[in-house]
Coordinates of C-alpha atoms in Angstrom, one line a residue:
Chain A
M1 CA 54.2 -37.6 -166.9
A2 CA 55.3 -41.5 -167.6
S3 CA 53.7 -45.1 -164.6
A4 CA 54.8 -48.3 -163.6
L5 CA 52.3 -50.4 -162.6
V6 CA 54.5 -53.0 -159.7
V7 CA 52.6 -56.2 -159.5
D8 CA 54.4 -58.1 -156.1
D9 CA 53.4 -59.9 -152.8
D10 CA 56.1 -58.2 -151.4
R11 CA 55.3 -55.3 -149.9
S12 CA 58.7 -54.8 -149.2
L13 CA 59.4 -54.7 -153.1
R14 CA 56.7 -53.2 -154.7
Y15 CA 57.4 -49.8 -151.3
M16 CA 61.6 -49.5 -152.4
V17 CA 59.9 -49.2 -156.0
Q18 CA 57.6 -47.1 -155.6
V19 CA 60.0 -45.0 -153.7
S20 CA 63.1 -45.6 -156.4
L21 CA 61.1 -44.5 -159.6
E22 CA 58.9 -41.9 -158.4
S23 CA 62.6 -40.0 -157.2
I24 CA 62.8 -39.8 -161.1
G25 CA 59.8 -38.4 -162.4
I26 CA 58.1 -41.6 -162.5
E27 CA 54.5 -41.4 -161.2
V28 CA 54.2 -45.7 -159.5
V29 CA 50.8 -47.2 -158.7
T30 CA 51.2 -50.6 -157.3
A31 CA 48.8 -54.5 -156.2
S32 CA 49.7 -57.1 -154.2
T33 CA 47.2 -60.2 -157.3
A34 CA 48.1 -61.2 -160.5
E35 CA 43.6 -59.7 -160.8
E36 CA 44.3 -56.5 -158.9
G37 CA 46.9 -56.1 -161.1
V38 CA 45.7 -56.7 -164.5
Q39 CA 42.0 -54.2 -162.8
L40 CA 45.0 -51.5 -162.0
L41 CA 46.4 -51.6 -166.0
A42 CA 42.9 -51.5 -168.4
Q43 CA 42.1 -48.6 -165.7
K44 CA 45.3 -47.2 -165.2
S45 CA 46.9 -47.3 -168.6
P46 CA 51.0 -47.5 -167.2
D47 CA 53.2 -47.2 -170.2
V48 CA 55.3 -50.0 -168.7
I49 CA 55.0 -53.2 -165.7
L50 CA 57.1 -54.7 -163.0
L51 CA 55.9 -57.9 -162.4
D52 CA 56.8 -60.5 -159.9
I53 CA 57.5 -64.5 -161.7
M54 CA 55.9 -66.0 -158.5
L55 CA 52.9 -65.0 -157.2
P56 CA 49.7 -66.4 -154.7
G57 CA 48.5 -69.7 -156.8
R58 CA 49.6 -67.6 -161.1
S59 CA 52.1 -68.0 -163.0
G60 CA 53.8 -64.6 -163.9
L61 CA 53.4 -66.8 -168.1
E62 CA 50.5 -67.0 -167.3
V63 CA 49.6 -63.6 -166.0
L64 CA 52.1 -62.1 -169.5
K65 CA 49.7 -63.5 -171.3
D66 CA 46.8 -62.4 -170.2
I67 CA 49.3 -58.3 -169.7
Q68 CA 50.2 -58.9 -173.5
A69 CA 45.9 -59.9 -174.8
I70 CA 45.2 -56.1 -173.6
D71 CA 48.6 -54.3 -174.7
R72 CA 50.8 -56.5 -177.3
R73 CA 52.9 -53.4 -177.0
L74 CA 53.7 -52.6 -173.0
P75 CA 56.9 -53.4 -172.3
V76 CA 57.5 -55.9 -169.4
I77 CA 59.6 -56.4 -167.2
F78 CA 59.4 -59.9 -164.8
V79 CA 61.0 -59.4 -160.8
T80 CA 62.6 -63.3 -160.4
A81 CA 64.1 -64.1 -157.2
D82 CA 66.8 -66.0 -159.4
N83 CA 69.8 -65.2 -162.1
A84 CA 68.9 -68.7 -164.0
S85 CA 65.3 -68.3 -163.9
S86 CA 63.7 -70.7 -166.3
T87 CA 60.4 -68.9 -166.4
A88 CA 62.1 -65.4 -167.2
I89 CA 63.8 -67.3 -170.7
E90 CA 60.6 -68.3 -171.4
A91 CA 58.9 -65.1 -170.8
M92 CA 61.3 -63.5 -172.8
Q93 CA 60.9 -65.6 -175.5
L94 CA 57.6 -64.8 -175.2
G95 CA 58.2 -61.2 -175.7
A96 CA 58.1 -59.8 -172.1
Y97 CA 60.6 -57.4 -172.0
D98 CA 63.6 -57.9 -169.8
Y99 CA 64.1 -59.3 -165.8
V100 CA 65.8 -58.1 -163.4
C101 CA 66.6 -59.9 -160.1
K102 CA 66.0 -59.4 -156.4
P103 CA 67.4 -57.7 -154.6
L104 CA 66.9 -55.5 -156.7
D105 CA 70.2 -53.1 -157.0
L106 CA 68.5 -49.6 -157.3
P107 CA 69.9 -47.2 -160.3
Q108 CA 69.8 -50.6 -162.3
L109 CA 66.2 -50.4 -162.2
N110 CA 65.9 -46.8 -162.3
R111 CA 67.6 -47.6 -166.1
L112 CA 65.8 -49.7 -167.1
V113 CA 63.0 -48.9 -166.4
Q114 CA 63.0 -46.0 -167.9
T115 CA 64.6 -47.2 -171.7
A116 CA 61.6 -49.0 -171.1
I117 CA 59.8 -46.2 -171.2
N118 CA 61.5 -44.5 -173.3
S119 CA 60.5 -47.5 -176.1
R120 CA 57.3 -47.5 -175.5
Q121 CA 56.9 -43.8 -176.1
L122 CA 59.0 -45.0 -179.7
M123 CA 56.4 -47.6 -180.6
N124 CA 53.0 -44.8 -179.2
M125 CA 54.2 -41.3 -179.9
P126 CA 52.2 -40.4 -183.2
V127 CA 54.3 -39.1 -185.7
A128 CA 52.4 -36.6 -187.9
L129 CA 53.6 -36.0 -191.4
A130 CA 51.2 -33.0 -192.1
A131 CA 53.2 -30.1 -193.3
D132 CA 50.5 -28.0 -191.0
L133 CA 51.9 -26.8 -187.7
D134 CA 50.5 -28.4 -184.7
E135 CA 51.7 -26.1 -181.7
N136 CA 49.8 -27.9 -179.0
S137 CA 50.7 -31.8 -180.5
S138 CA 51.5 -33.9 -177.9
G139 CA 53.3 -36.3 -180.3
K140 CA 56.3 -36.0 -182.1
S141 CA 56.3 -34.2 -185.5
F142 CA 58.0 -33.7 -188.6
V143 CA 57.7 -30.1 -189.1
G144 CA 57.8 -29.3 -193.0
H145 CA 56.5 -27.8 -196.2
S146 CA 59.9 -28.0 -197.6
Q147 CA 59.1 -29.7 -201.5
E148 CA 62.4 -31.6 -199.5
M149 CA 60.1 -32.7 -196.8
L150 CA 56.6 -33.7 -198.6
D151 CA 59.6 -36.1 -200.9
V152 CA 60.2 -38.0 -197.3
F153 CA 56.3 -37.7 -196.8
K154 CA 55.1 -39.3 -199.8
A155 CA 58.2 -42.3 -199.3
I156 CA 56.8 -43.0 -195.9
A157 CA 53.4 -43.3 -196.8
R158 CA 54.7 -45.9 -200.0
V159 CA 56.9 -47.6 -198.5
A160 CA 55.4 -48.8 -194.9
A161 CA 52.1 -51.2 -195.1
Q162 CA 55.5 -52.8 -197.2
D163 CA 57.0 -55.8 -195.5
V164 CA 61.1 -53.8 -196.9
P165 CA 63.8 -53.4 -195.1
V166 CA 63.9 -50.4 -195.0
L167 CA 67.8 -48.2 -195.4
I168 CA 66.8 -44.4 -193.8
R169 CA 70.1 -42.0 -195.3
G170 CA 71.0 -39.1 -193.6
E171 CA 73.8 -35.8 -191.7
S172 CA 72.8 -36.4 -187.8
G173 CA 70.6 -34.5 -185.9
T174 CA 67.9 -34.3 -189.3
G175 CA 65.2 -37.3 -187.5
K176 CA 66.6 -40.4 -189.0
E177 CA 64.9 -42.6 -185.6
L178 CA 61.8 -40.6 -186.3
V179 CA 61.2 -42.0 -189.9
A180 CA 61.5 -44.7 -188.7
Q181 CA 58.5 -44.9 -185.5
A182 CA 56.4 -43.4 -188.7
L183 CA 57.4 -46.0 -190.4
Y184 CA 56.7 -48.6 -188.0
Q185 CA 53.0 -46.6 -187.4
H186 CA 51.4 -46.7 -190.5
S187 CA 52.6 -50.4 -190.9
H188 CA 50.8 -53.7 -191.4
R189 CA 52.9 -54.8 -188.1
R190 CA 52.3 -51.8 -185.6
D191 CA 50.2 -53.6 -182.6
Q192 CA 54.0 -55.9 -182.3
P193 CA 57.0 -54.5 -180.5
F194 CA 58.6 -51.7 -182.1
M195 CA 62.9 -52.9 -180.6
A196 CA 65.4 -50.1 -181.0
I197 CA 69.5 -50.6 -181.0
N198 CA 72.1 -48.3 -181.8
C199 CA 74.7 -50.5 -183.5
A200 CA 77.9 -48.1 -182.0
A201 CA 76.7 -47.7 -179.0
L202 CA 78.0 -50.9 -177.5
P203 CA 81.2 -53.2 -177.9
D204 CA 81.3 -55.6 -181.3
T205 CA 80.3 -58.2 -179.4
L206 CA 77.7 -56.8 -177.0
L207 CA 75.9 -55.4 -180.2
E208 CA 76.7 -59.7 -181.3
S209 CA 74.9 -60.6 -178.5
E210 CA 72.1 -57.6 -178.1
L211 CA 71.2 -58.9 -181.3
F212 CA 71.0 -63.1 -181.2
G213 CA 71.4 -63.1 -177.3
H214 CA 74.1 -65.9 -177.0
E215 CA 74.1 -69.3 -174.4
K216 CA 75.3 -69.5 -170.8
G217 CA 79.3 -70.0 -171.3
A218 CA 79.6 -68.0 -174.8
F219 CA 82.2 -65.7 -172.8
T220 CA 83.7 -64.9 -170.3
G221 CA 80.4 -63.2 -168.5
A222 CA 77.7 -65.2 -169.6
D223 CA 77.1 -66.9 -166.7
R224 CA 73.0 -67.1 -168.4
R225 CA 71.3 -67.6 -171.4
R226 CA 69.4 -64.4 -172.9
I227 CA 67.0 -64.0 -175.6
G228 CA 68.3 -61.2 -178.1
K229 CA 66.8 -58.8 -179.6
F230 CA 65.2 -60.8 -182.8
E231 CA 64.2 -63.3 -181.5
Q232 CA 62.2 -61.0 -178.6
C233 CA 60.9 -59.1 -181.1
H234 CA 59.6 -61.5 -183.3
G235 CA 56.5 -60.3 -185.4
G236 CA 58.0 -57.1 -184.8
T237 CA 60.7 -54.4 -185.8
I238 CA 63.8 -53.7 -185.3
F239 CA 65.1 -50.4 -185.5
L240 CA 69.6 -50.3 -186.2
D241 CA 70.5 -46.9 -185.6
E242 CA 74.5 -46.2 -187.1
V243 CA 73.8 -49.4 -189.0
G244 CA 77.2 -48.3 -191.1
D245 CA 78.7 -49.6 -187.9
M246 CA 78.4 -52.7 -187.4
A247 CA 81.4 -55.5 -187.2
L248 CA 81.5 -57.3 -190.6
V249 CA 81.0 -59.8 -188.0
V250 CA 77.6 -58.5 -186.8
Q251 CA 76.3 -58.3 -191.1
G252 CA 76.8 -61.8 -192.0
K253 CA 74.4 -62.6 -189.0
V254 CA 72.3 -59.6 -190.5
L255 CA 72.3 -60.6 -193.9
R256 CA 71.4 -64.2 -193.6
L257 CA 68.8 -62.8 -191.0
L258 CA 67.0 -60.3 -194.0
Q259 CA 67.9 -63.6 -196.1
D260 CA 65.6 -66.0 -194.8
Q261 CA 64.8 -64.8 -191.3
R262 CA 67.3 -67.6 -189.0
F263 CA 70.1 -67.3 -186.3
E264 CA 71.4 -69.0 -184.0
R265 CA 72.7 -67.9 -180.4
V266 CA 76.3 -66.6 -180.3
G267 CA 77.4 -69.9 -178.7
G268 CA 74.9 -71.8 -179.7
N269 CA 73.9 -74.7 -182.2
E270 CA 69.8 -74.8 -182.9
T271 CA 68.5 -72.3 -185.1
I272 CA 66.2 -70.2 -184.7
C273 CA 63.6 -68.4 -186.7
T274 CA 61.9 -65.1 -186.1
N275 CA 59.7 -62.5 -188.4
V276 CA 61.0 -59.2 -187.9
R277 CA 60.7 -56.7 -190.0
V278 CA 63.9 -54.5 -190.4
I279 CA 64.9 -50.0 -190.6
T280 CA 68.0 -49.1 -191.2
A281 CA 69.8 -46.2 -191.0
T282 CA 73.1 -44.3 -191.0
N283 CA 74.9 -41.5 -191.6
R284 CA 77.8 -42.5 -192.9
P285 CA 78.9 -43.5 -196.6
L286 CA 77.9 -47.1 -196.8
E287 CA 79.5 -47.8 -201.0
Q288 CA 83.1 -45.6 -200.2
M289 CA 82.8 -48.3 -197.1
V290 CA 82.2 -51.1 -199.1
E291 CA 84.7 -50.3 -201.7
E292 CA 87.4 -50.2 -198.5
K293 CA 85.8 -53.6 -197.7
T294 CA 85.1 -52.3 -194.2
F295 CA 81.1 -53.0 -195.2
R296 CA 79.3 -56.5 -196.7
A297 CA 78.7 -55.7 -201.1
D298 CA 75.4 -57.8 -200.1
L299 CA 74.3 -56.3 -197.1
L300 CA 74.3 -52.9 -199.1
Y301 CA 71.4 -54.1 -201.1
R302 CA 69.2 -56.2 -199.4
L303 CA 69.1 -53.6 -196.4
N304 CA 69.7 -51.0 -199.6
G305 CA 65.5 -52.0 -201.2
M306 CA 63.9 -49.2 -200.1
T307 CA 66.3 -45.3 -199.1
I308 CA 64.6 -42.6 -197.5
S309 CA 67.2 -39.9 -197.2
L310 CA 66.2 -36.3 -195.3
P311 CA 68.2 -33.2 -196.5
P312 CA 70.2 -31.7 -193.9
L313 CA 68.4 -27.7 -192.7
R314 CA 70.7 -26.5 -195.0
E315 CA 69.2 -28.0 -198.0
R316 CA 65.4 -27.1 -196.5
R317 CA 66.1 -23.2 -195.6
D318 CA 62.3 -22.8 -196.6
D319 CA 61.6 -25.1 -193.2
I320 CA 63.1 -23.0 -190.7
P321 CA 61.5 -20.1 -189.8
L322 CA 57.9 -23.5 -189.5
L323 CA 61.1 -25.0 -187.3
L324 CA 62.2 -22.1 -185.0
R325 CA 58.0 -21.6 -184.0
Y326 CA 58.0 -25.0 -183.5
F327 CA 60.5 -25.6 -181.2
L328 CA 59.9 -22.3 -179.7
A329 CA 55.9 -24.0 -178.3
Q330 CA 57.3 -26.4 -177.3
A331 CA 60.1 -24.8 -175.1
Q332 CA 58.0 -22.7 -173.5
R333 CA 55.5 -26.0 -172.8
S334 CA 58.1 -27.6 -171.5
L335 CA 60.3 -25.0 -169.4
N336 CA 57.0 -23.7 -168.8
K337 CA 57.9 -20.5 -169.6
F338 CA 54.8 -19.2 -171.3
H339 CA 55.8 -15.1 -170.7
I340 CA 57.6 -15.2 -173.9
E341 CA 56.9 -14.3 -176.6
G342 CA 59.2 -14.1 -179.4
L343 CA 62.2 -13.8 -182.1
S344 CA 63.8 -10.4 -182.5
P345 CA 63.8 -9.9 -186.0
E346 CA 68.2 -9.9 -185.6
C347 CA 67.9 -13.0 -183.3
L348 CA 65.1 -14.8 -186.2
D349 CA 67.9 -13.1 -188.8
I350 CA 70.8 -14.9 -187.4
L351 CA 69.2 -18.3 -187.3
T352 CA 67.9 -17.4 -190.4
S353 CA 71.1 -17.7 -192.1
Y354 CA 73.1 -20.0 -189.3
R355 CA 74.1 -23.0 -191.5
W356 CA 73.1 -26.0 -189.1
P357 CA 75.9 -28.3 -189.2
G358 CA 73.3 -30.5 -186.1
N359 CA 70.1 -29.9 -188.4
V360 CA 66.9 -30.6 -186.8
R361 CA 69.1 -31.7 -183.0
E362 CA 71.1 -28.5 -182.9
M363 CA 68.5 -25.6 -183.5
Q364 CA 65.7 -27.7 -180.8
S365 CA 68.4 -27.3 -178.2
V366 CA 69.2 -23.9 -179.2
V367 CA 65.7 -22.9 -178.9
Q368 CA 66.2 -24.6 -175.9
Q369 CA 69.4 -22.5 -174.3
A370 CA 68.2 -19.7 -175.7
V371 CA 64.8 -19.6 -173.6
L372 CA 66.5 -20.5 -170.7
N373 CA 68.3 -17.4 -171.1
A374 CA 65.9 -15.3 -172.3
S375 CA 65.5 -13.0 -169.2
G376 CA 63.0 -10.9 -170.8
P377 CA 59.7 -12.1 -173.9
I378 CA 61.5 -10.4 -176.9
I379 CA 64.6 -13.5 -177.9
I380 CA 67.8 -11.0 -178.7
P381 CA 70.3 -12.5 -180.7
D382 CA 72.8 -11.9 -177.1
F383 CA 70.3 -14.4 -175.4
L384 CA 71.3 -16.5 -178.2
P385 CA 73.9 -19.9 -177.4
R386 CA 77.3 -17.9 -178.1
E387 CA 78.8 -20.1 -181.1
I388 CA 76.1 -19.9 -182.9
T389 CA 76.1 -15.6 -183.0
E390 CA 80.8 -16.5 -183.6
G391 CA 79.7 -17.9 -186.3
R392 CA 78.1 -15.6 -187.9
E393 CA 81.7 -13.4 -187.3
S394 CA 84.0 -15.6 -188.4
R395 CA 82.4 -16.6 -191.3
N396 CA 85.6 -14.6 -193.0
E397 CA 88.1 -17.5 -192.3
I398 CA 88.9 -19.4 -195.4
R399 CA 90.5 -23.0 -194.3
T400 CA 92.3 -25.2 -197.3
N401 CA 95.3 -27.3 -197.0
P402 CA 99.1 -27.5 -194.7
A403 CA 99.4 -29.4 -191.8
P404 CA 96.0 -31.4 -190.4
V405 CA 94.3 -30.2 -187.7
A406 CA 91.0 -31.5 -185.4
I407 CA 89.2 -27.9 -185.2
A408 CA 85.4 -25.8 -184.0
R409 CA 83.7 -24.9 -186.9
Q410 CA 82.0 -22.0 -185.4
E411 CA 85.0 -20.1 -183.4
P412 CA 86.8 -17.1 -183.6
E413 CA 90.0 -19.0 -182.5
S414 CA 89.2 -22.4 -184.4
G415 CA 92.7 -24.4 -184.6
I416 CA 93.6 -25.9 -181.1
E417 CA 96.1 -23.4 -180.2
S418 CA 92.8 -21.6 -180.0
E419 CA 90.9 -24.2 -177.8
R420 CA 94.1 -25.4 -175.4
A421 CA 94.3 -21.7 -174.4
R422 CA 90.4 -21.4 -173.6
I423 CA 90.8 -24.9 -171.5
G424 CA 93.2 -23.2 -169.9
D425 CA 91.1 -20.4 -168.7
L426 CA 88.2 -23.2 -167.6
G427 CA 88.9 -21.2 -164.2
Q428 CA 87.5 -17.6 -166.0
F429 CA 85.8 -18.4 -168.0
I430 CA 83.9 -20.6 -165.0
E431 CA 83.3 -17.4 -163.4
Q432 CA 81.9 -15.4 -165.4
R433 CA 79.6 -17.6 -166.2
L434 CA 79.3 -18.2 -161.5
M435 CA 78.6 -14.2 -162.4
A436 CA 76.3 -14.5 -165.2
N437 CA 73.9 -16.8 -162.7
S438 CA 74.0 -19.6 -165.8
N439 CA 71.8 -22.2 -164.4
N440 CA 73.5 -24.2 -167.3
L441 CA 76.7 -24.8 -165.8
A442 CA 77.8 -28.9 -165.0
A443 CA 76.8 -28.8 -168.9
E444 CA 78.6 -25.8 -169.9
V445 CA 82.1 -27.8 -167.9
I446 CA 82.0 -30.6 -169.1
E447 CA 80.5 -29.2 -173.3
R448 CA 84.4 -26.8 -172.8
V449 CA 85.9 -29.5 -171.6
E450 CA 85.3 -32.3 -174.2
R451 CA 85.9 -30.1 -177.0
Y452 CA 88.9 -30.1 -176.5
L453 CA 90.2 -33.5 -175.6
F454 CA 88.2 -34.8 -178.0
A455 CA 89.8 -32.8 -180.4
R456 CA 93.0 -32.5 -179.0
V457 CA 92.7 -36.6 -179.9
L458 CA 91.6 -36.5 -182.6
D459 CA 94.6 -34.3 -183.8
L460 CA 96.7 -36.3 -182.8
T461 CA 95.6 -39.4 -184.4
N462 CA 95.8 -37.1 -187.8
G463 CA 91.1 -37.5 -187.7
N464 CA 92.2 -41.6 -187.5
Q465 CA 88.8 -42.0 -185.0
S466 CA 89.5 -45.8 -184.6
Q467 CA 92.6 -45.1 -183.1
A468 CA 91.1 -42.3 -181.6
A469 CA 88.5 -44.2 -179.8
D470 CA 90.8 -46.6 -178.2
I471 CA 92.4 -43.6 -176.6
L472 CA 89.1 -42.2 -175.1
G473 CA 88.0 -45.8 -174.4
V474 CA 85.7 -45.1 -176.8
T475 CA 83.1 -46.0 -179.4
R476 CA 83.9 -44.9 -182.8
G477 CA 80.1 -44.3 -182.7
K478 CA 80.3 -41.8 -179.7
I479 CA 83.9 -39.7 -181.6
R480 CA 81.8 -39.1 -183.8
D481 CA 78.7 -37.5 -182.3
R482 CA 81.3 -35.6 -181.1
I483 CA 83.3 -34.1 -184.0
A484 CA 78.8 -34.0 -184.9
T485 CA 77.9 -31.8 -181.7
F486 CA 81.2 -29.8 -181.5
N487 CA 81.4 -29.3 -185.2
I488 CA 85.1 -31.1 -185.3
S489 CA 86.2 -31.3 -188.4
M490 CA 89.3 -32.0 -189.9
E491 CA 91.0 -29.6 -191.8
R492 CA 93.8 -27.3 -193.2
K493 CA 94.0 -24.1 -192.6
V494 CA 96.8 -22.0 -194.4
R495 CA 95.4 -18.3 -193.7
V496 CA 92.6 -17.3 -192.1
D497 CA 91.1 -13.7 -194.9
K498 CA 89.4 -11.3 -193.5
G499 CA 88.4 -10.0 -196.7
A500 CA 87.6 -13.2 -197.2
D501 CA 83.8 -14.5 -197.3
A502 CA 84.3 -18.2 -196.5
Chain B
M1 CA 81.6 -77.8 -151.4
R2 CA 80.7 -76.9 -148.0
R3 CA 79.4 -73.5 -147.3
Q4 CA 81.4 -71.0 -145.1
P5 CA 81.0 -71.3 -141.1
I6 CA 77.8 -69.2 -140.9
Q7 CA 79.0 -67.5 -137.2
R8 CA 82.1 -66.0 -138.6
L9 CA 79.4 -63.6 -141.7
P10 CA 78.6 -60.5 -139.8
S11 CA 74.5 -60.5 -139.9
I12 CA 73.6 -58.3 -142.6
N13 CA 76.8 -56.0 -144.9
T14 CA 75.2 -52.7 -144.9
E15 CA 77.5 -51.3 -147.1
I16 CA 75.7 -52.7 -150.1
A17 CA 72.5 -53.6 -148.5
L18 CA 73.0 -49.6 -149.2
Q19 CA 74.7 -49.0 -152.3
R20 CA 71.2 -51.5 -154.1
L21 CA 69.1 -48.8 -152.2
N22 CA 71.3 -46.1 -153.8
G23 CA 72.4 -44.7 -150.6
N24 CA 69.3 -44.5 -149.0
K25 CA 69.1 -44.2 -145.6
A26 CA 66.0 -44.1 -144.9
L27 CA 64.8 -47.0 -147.1
L28 CA 66.1 -48.8 -145.6
A29 CA 65.6 -48.4 -142.1
T30 CA 61.3 -48.9 -143.9
L31 CA 62.7 -52.4 -145.0
A32 CA 64.2 -53.3 -141.7
G33 CA 61.1 -52.7 -140.6
F34 CA 58.6 -53.9 -142.6
F35 CA 60.8 -57.1 -142.2
L36 CA 60.5 -56.9 -138.5
E37 CA 56.2 -56.7 -139.0
D38 CA 56.2 -59.4 -141.9
A39 CA 59.2 -62.5 -141.2
P40 CA 59.0 -63.9 -138.2
Q41 CA 55.5 -65.3 -139.5
L42 CA 57.1 -66.1 -141.9
L43 CA 59.5 -68.1 -139.9
E44 CA 56.7 -69.9 -138.3
Q45 CA 54.5 -70.7 -140.9
L46 CA 58.4 -72.4 -141.8
H47 CA 57.6 -74.9 -138.7
E48 CA 54.8 -75.6 -139.1
G49 CA 55.2 -77.0 -141.9
L50 CA 58.0 -78.8 -140.2
R51 CA 55.5 -79.5 -138.0
S52 CA 52.8 -81.3 -140.5
N53 CA 55.0 -82.4 -143.0
S54 CA 54.8 -80.4 -146.2
L55 CA 57.9 -80.4 -147.4
Q56 CA 56.6 -78.0 -149.8
Q57 CA 55.1 -75.5 -147.5
V58 CA 58.9 -75.1 -145.1
T59 CA 61.1 -74.5 -149.0
Q60 CA 58.0 -71.8 -149.7
S61 CA 58.2 -69.9 -146.7
A62 CA 62.0 -70.6 -146.6
H63 CA 62.0 -69.1 -150.2
R64 CA 59.9 -65.7 -149.3
L65 CA 62.1 -65.3 -146.7
R66 CA 66.1 -65.5 -148.2
G67 CA 64.5 -62.3 -150.7
L68 CA 63.2 -60.3 -147.2
A69 CA 66.8 -61.8 -146.4
S70 CA 68.5 -60.3 -149.2
S71 CA 67.1 -57.0 -149.5
F72 CA 69.7 -56.4 -146.3
E73 CA 72.9 -58.4 -148.0
A74 CA 71.7 -60.9 -144.5
G75 CA 74.2 -63.3 -145.9
P76 CA 73.3 -66.2 -143.2
V77 CA 69.7 -65.9 -143.7
M78 CA 70.5 -65.7 -146.7
Q79 CA 72.7 -69.3 -147.8
L80 CA 70.8 -70.9 -144.5
T81 CA 66.8 -70.5 -146.5
A82 CA 68.0 -71.0 -149.8
E83 CA 69.6 -74.4 -148.3
I84 CA 66.4 -75.1 -146.9
E85 CA 65.2 -74.2 -149.9
S86 CA 66.6 -77.2 -151.7
L87 CA 65.7 -79.7 -149.3
R88 CA 64.4 -82.7 -151.2
G89 CA 62.1 -85.0 -149.5
S90 CA 64.6 -88.0 -149.7
D91 CA 67.2 -85.9 -147.4
G92 CA 64.9 -86.9 -143.8
P93 CA 63.9 -85.0 -141.5
S94 CA 67.4 -85.0 -139.8
R95 CA 68.8 -82.5 -141.7
I96 CA 66.0 -80.1 -142.4
N97 CA 65.4 -79.8 -138.6
E98 CA 69.4 -79.5 -137.8
L99 CA 69.3 -76.4 -140.7
A100 CA 66.1 -74.6 -139.0
T101 CA 67.2 -75.1 -136.3
E102 CA 70.5 -73.1 -136.9
L103 CA 67.9 -71.2 -139.4
D104 CA 66.3 -69.5 -136.1
A105 CA 69.0 -69.4 -134.1
E106 CA 70.9 -66.5 -137.5
F107 CA 67.2 -65.2 -137.5
A108 CA 67.1 -64.3 -134.6
R109 CA 70.2 -62.6 -134.7
L110 CA 69.1 -61.0 -137.6
I111 CA 65.9 -59.4 -135.9
E112 CA 68.4 -57.7 -133.6
T113 CA 70.5 -56.0 -136.2
L114 CA 66.9 -54.8 -138.2
Q115 CA 65.5 -53.5 -134.8
S116 CA 68.4 -51.3 -134.7
L117 CA 68.6 -50.4 -137.6
T118 CA 64.8 -48.7 -137.2
T119 CA 66.0 -47.0 -133.5

């Protein structure tokens, strides 16, 4: 269980934070003085600290230094009385994770603490690079003994210790973030911070501010100075996921940072020097984007110093049984379903021959769903998610030419019309799932609605993702994520030839 | 700009306070209980600072009182403690005493409101 240490002399604050964090499954220990806090830090090894910036007799900055001397990677969130606390800004420059102002907004605090814990776990969770399978390992593992994965392991080993930028490429769900973590953990910066930012998850202006910070008044709503990740992560490693989604203006600033490790905060004149290693990842065709002038060629050359390409799961089929065993063991542990003995031969056959468009991430989810659905000790095809078994039945479809239509690959009737029919039956679907004693109904219904919504809007925009993002009010990254999740493809459907193979 | 006359403001804003506490009424009641136990002592420290002419003690007590009151979005007490916190030695004793008197009255009103939350 993740844990948090709260150091504050105000018992009301300690109590409310404890109640709030415990409600989301975080264990909380509290201290009312800096001395007690530092002692508990050594004894309890928490994953995050909430620290009052004005403790009796000691400044929060002094305590921060004590904490960093014990554990430089521990996220420290300061609690301040005022929004514009200059001490809090100084603390961020010294490497504090973030700060919150009184009165605390508990839902917001819960989210921030959870993000900090995730960040801590990214830094600490050992990533095993061995081909051997350790099903009892608590860390994350690259599982695979195929030649393709051995090549990836070797590449990681070769470049981890070199202080060069690394570009990780691969389809969605292949494990790019794991590679970034492994590179960090095997580098000489492993005792310094590691920060991951998903460039597709933030609108362009927010991303620029998140990375480089901003000055007070830089834009509407910038009511205080904010320290960006590049400044905060001095000495450490930054992982920019979905780098292909970065706006050109931000690309220019990142390029300059890579060239001479200097930048200015948004709306500021002061040049800030930093020292960070930049690891990036994308599943987008950057070379093609350079030709289309949506990605800077000079930035691509900089990022491309070393490239690690992750193979899609369908290109390393030898690893599928090993991965299935790994995720089965993991699901047994996490769902406490130790009575499950394994997969039936027919089930294994279906899973081995499936195309896995969502790669390893999809497999993890499928195994987890199958374990949840299983009513006996053996997982049979009935317990697999419908898209896996129906995809198998519909493999005889051929799709080529005429009018563009957004379809979901794994559906038996895959055009937008069938999606519309399916959404029309939503009430019936809910009744069926209730009868089947579903324990995941919300997710199932939301998925069905989202699948139709995204397919419909992409159909309307003829596959133009930017337009679809505008209509739906989401980022392009989210559009791409849903396309991958629901296997939506922009194809031209002529006929369905039941006799032909796909 | 002169602040809004505080007698027109409600003592606390339960709606905002609860929203920040994720709607947890039991937690709000517990925090009210803590306030009733801890805050009078802080107010006494503030008065002690006034009597001994220790501006530092006055502003520190006001700061801590403001922190406690903010959990309930207790506008009047928060306003007055913020003004006391921003006082400088040059403001003179009459201004400080005027604010302290106003604070006493608003503090009593706040205590009464919070007592009703704990019962």
